PDB file of C-alpha atoms and ligand atoms in Angstrom:
ATOM      1  CA  MET A   1      38.081   2.093 -23.041  1.00 86.00           C
ATOM      2  CA  LEU A   2      36.425   4.287 -20.432  1.00 86.00           C
ATOM      3  CA  ASP A   3      32.700   4.378 -20.356  1.00 86.00           C
ATOM      4  CA  PHE A   4      30.748   7.236 -18.874  1.00 81.00           C
ATOM      5  CA  SER A   5      27.084   6.632 -18.794  1.00 87.00           C
ATOM      6  CA  ARG A   6      24.801   9.562 -18.205  1.00 89.00           C
ATOM      7  CA  GLY A   7      22.134   9.334 -15.401  1.00 92.00           C
ATOM      8  CA  GLN A   8      18.580  10.272 -15.628  1.00 96.00           C
ATOM      9  CA  SER A   9      17.862  13.936 -16.493  1.00 97.00           C
ATOM     10  CA  LEU A  10      16.842  16.148 -13.580  1.00 97.00           C
ATOM     11  CA  ARG A  11      15.190  19.558 -13.551  1.00 98.00           C
ATOM     12  CA  PHE A  12      16.513  22.149 -11.105  1.00 98.00           C
ATOM     13  CA  TYR A  13      16.321  25.923 -10.810  1.00 98.00           C
ATOM     14  CA  PHE A  14      19.064  28.440 -10.967  1.00 98.00           C
ATOM     15  CA  GLU A  15      18.152  31.951  -9.849  1.00 98.00           C
ATOM     16  CA  GLY A  16      14.601  30.815 -10.658  1.00 97.00           C
ATOM     17  CA  ARG A  17      15.467  29.697 -14.253  1.00 98.00           C
ATOM     18  CA  PRO A  18      14.716  26.064 -14.885  1.00 98.00           C
ATOM     19  CA  LEU A  19      17.888  24.047 -16.044  1.00 98.00           C
ATOM     20  CA  THR A  20      18.517  20.411 -16.788  1.00 98.00           C
ATOM     21  CA  GLY A  21      21.321  18.346 -15.314  1.00 97.00           C
ATOM     22  CA  TYR A  22      21.856  14.581 -14.847  1.00 97.00           C
ATOM     23  CA  GLU A  23      21.758  12.275 -11.904  1.00 96.00           C
ATOM     24  CA  GLY A  24      25.292  11.594 -10.601  1.00 95.00           C
ATOM     25  CA  GLU A  25      26.458  15.158 -11.408  1.00 96.00           C
ATOM     26  CA  THR A  26      27.291  17.696  -8.855  1.00 97.00           C
ATOM     27  CA  VAL A  27      25.487  21.086  -8.824  1.00 98.00           C
ATOM     28  CA  ALA A  28      28.656  22.802 -10.024  1.00 98.00           C
ATOM     29  CA  ALA A  29      29.050  20.426 -13.058  1.00 96.00           C
ATOM     30  CA  ALA A  30      25.461  20.912 -13.960  1.00 97.00           C
ATOM     31  CA  LEU A  31      25.869  24.690 -13.794  1.00 98.00           C
ATOM     32  CA  VAL A  32      29.066  24.795 -15.880  1.00 97.00           C
ATOM     33  CA  ALA A  33      27.483  22.489 -18.471  1.00 96.00           C
ATOM     34  CA  ALA A  34      24.614  25.100 -18.637  1.00 97.00           C
ATOM     35  CA  GLY A  35      27.089  27.929 -19.166  1.00 97.00           C
ATOM     36  CA  VAL A  36      26.979  29.438 -15.583  1.00 97.00           C
ATOM     37  CA  LYS A  37      30.520  30.607 -14.595  1.00 96.00           C
ATOM     38  CA  VAL A  38      29.726  32.934 -11.616  1.00 97.00           C
ATOM     39  CA  PHE A  39      28.551  31.114  -8.526  1.00 97.00           C
ATOM     40  CA  GLY A  40      28.646  33.939  -6.062  1.00 96.00           C
ATOM     41  CA  TYR A  41      30.226  37.294  -5.130  1.00 96.00           C
ATOM     42  CA  SER A  42      33.124  38.081  -2.788  1.00 95.00           C
ATOM     43  CA  GLU A  43      32.169  39.875   0.403  1.00 93.00           C
ATOM     44  CA  LYS A  44      34.469  42.911   0.138  1.00 94.00           C
ATOM     45  CA  GLN A  45      34.942  43.682  -3.455  1.00 95.00           C
ATOM     46  CA  HIS A  46      31.917  41.833  -4.905  1.00 95.00           C
ATOM     47  CA  ARG A  47      34.001  40.035  -7.453  1.00 96.00           C
ATOM     48  CA  GLY A  48      32.497  37.071  -9.166  1.00 96.00           C
ATOM     49  CA  ARG A  49      33.596  33.638  -7.703  1.00 96.00           C
ATOM     50  CA  GLY A  50      33.373  30.455  -9.442  1.00 93.00           C
ATOM     51  CA  PHE A  51      34.485  26.819  -9.751  1.00 89.00           C
ATOM     52  CA  PHE A  52      38.174  26.502  -8.798  1.00 94.00           C
ATOM     53  CA  CYS A  53      39.403  23.277  -7.066  1.00 96.00           C
ATOM     54  CA  ALA A  54      36.328  21.013  -7.720  1.00 94.00           C
ATOM     55  CA  VAL A  55      37.090  18.872  -4.742  1.00 96.00           C
ATOM     56  CA  GLY A  56      35.807  20.778  -1.739  1.00 96.00           C
ATOM     57  CA  LYS A  57      39.043  22.397  -0.592  1.00 97.00           C
ATOM     58  CA  CYS A  58      38.884  26.165  -1.626  1.00 95.00           C
ATOM     59  CA  SER A  59      35.278  27.342  -0.844  1.00 93.00           C
ATOM     60  CA  SER A  60      35.359  29.212  -4.063  1.00 95.00           C
ATOM     61  CA  CYS A  61      31.980  27.568  -5.088  1.00 97.00           C
ATOM     62  CA  LEU A  62      29.738  28.417  -2.074  1.00 97.00           C
ATOM     63  CA  MET A  63      26.181  28.896  -3.023  1.00 97.00           C
ATOM     64  CA  GLU A  64      22.667  29.015  -1.464  1.00 97.00           C
ATOM     65  CA  ILE A  65      20.960  25.743  -2.067  1.00 97.00           C
ATOM     66  CA  ASP A  66      17.380  25.060  -1.054  1.00 97.00           C
ATOM     67  CA  GLY A  67      17.645  28.065   1.268  1.00 95.00           C
ATOM     68  CA  ARG A  68      20.902  26.953   2.988  1.00 95.00           C
ATOM     69  CA  PRO A  69      23.913  29.204   2.594  1.00 96.00           C
ATOM     70  CA  ASN A  70      27.509  28.180   2.218  1.00 96.00           C
ATOM     71  CA  VAL A  71      26.894  24.800   0.379  1.00 97.00           C
ATOM     72  CA  MET A  72      29.796  23.805  -1.682  1.00 97.00           C
ATOM     73  CA  ALA A  73      28.393  23.326  -5.137  1.00 98.00           C
ATOM     74  CA  CYS A  74      31.356  21.191  -6.232  1.00 97.00           C
ATOM     75  CA  MET A  75      30.537  18.565  -3.562  1.00 97.00           C
ATOM     76  CA  GLU A  76      26.592  18.713  -3.582  1.00 98.00           C
ATOM     77  CA  PRO A  77      24.897  16.078  -5.676  1.00 98.00           C
ATOM     78  CA  LEU A  78      22.287  17.373  -7.977  1.00 98.00           C
ATOM     79  CA  ARG A  79      18.666  16.485  -7.080  1.00 98.00           C
ATOM     80  CA  GLU A  80      15.329  17.021  -8.817  1.00 98.00           C
ATOM     81  CA  GLY A  81      13.731  20.370  -8.020  1.00 98.00           C
ATOM     82  CA  MET A  82      16.776  21.958  -6.233  1.00 98.00           C
ATOM     83  CA  ARG A  83      16.753  25.677  -5.915  1.00 98.00           C
ATOM     84  CA  VAL A  84      20.196  27.173  -6.475  1.00 98.00           C
ATOM     85  CA  LYS A  85      21.207  30.802  -6.045  1.00 97.00           C
ATOM     86  CA  ARG A  86      24.228  32.762  -6.276  1.00 97.00           C
ATOM     87  CA  GLN A  87      25.584  33.755  -2.818  1.00 96.00           C
ATOM     88  CA  GLU A  88      26.526  37.289  -1.783  1.00 93.00           C
ATOM     89  CA  GLY A  89      29.567  37.311   0.537  1.00 91.00           C
ATOM     90  CA  ARG A  90      29.148  35.110   3.474  1.00 89.00           C
ATOM     91  CA  GLY A  91      25.522  34.365   2.864  1.00 84.00           C
ATOM     92  CA  ARG A  92      22.591  34.784   5.224  1.00 80.00           C
ATOM     93  CA  LEU A  93      20.167  32.443   6.747  1.00 77.00           C
ATOM     94  CA  PRO A  94      16.513  33.174   5.829  1.00 70.00           C
TER      95      PRO A  94
HETATM   96  S1  LIG B 101      35.449  24.622  -6.066  1.00 90.01           S
HETATM   97 FE1  LIG B 101      36.859  24.472  -4.464  1.00 90.01          FE
HETATM   98  S2  LIG B 101      35.483  23.899  -2.744  1.00 90.01           S
HETATM   99 FE2  LIG B 101      34.205  23.856  -4.522  1.00 90.01          FE
END
């Protein structure tokens, strides 16, 4: 039998809204568990982009995390206090 133990709960912020995830999850997993499906918008047609491959191969999940654009949410481990935002197009440095 497989055993999946859940890590310690972590508070993070999505678009300024506090959410709870768990240690050992990626940012994408925590967002999907919280009901967030749109992670950003495409550059030309502003279509919603979300979670697709989940293994760091497609770039569909690029987000702005702690002020850094183009972070793959499916590969980024969740940390306490993280500030996560949807990315518009290619993203911009502050
Ligand atoms: S979902 Fe494909 S790189 Fe993250």
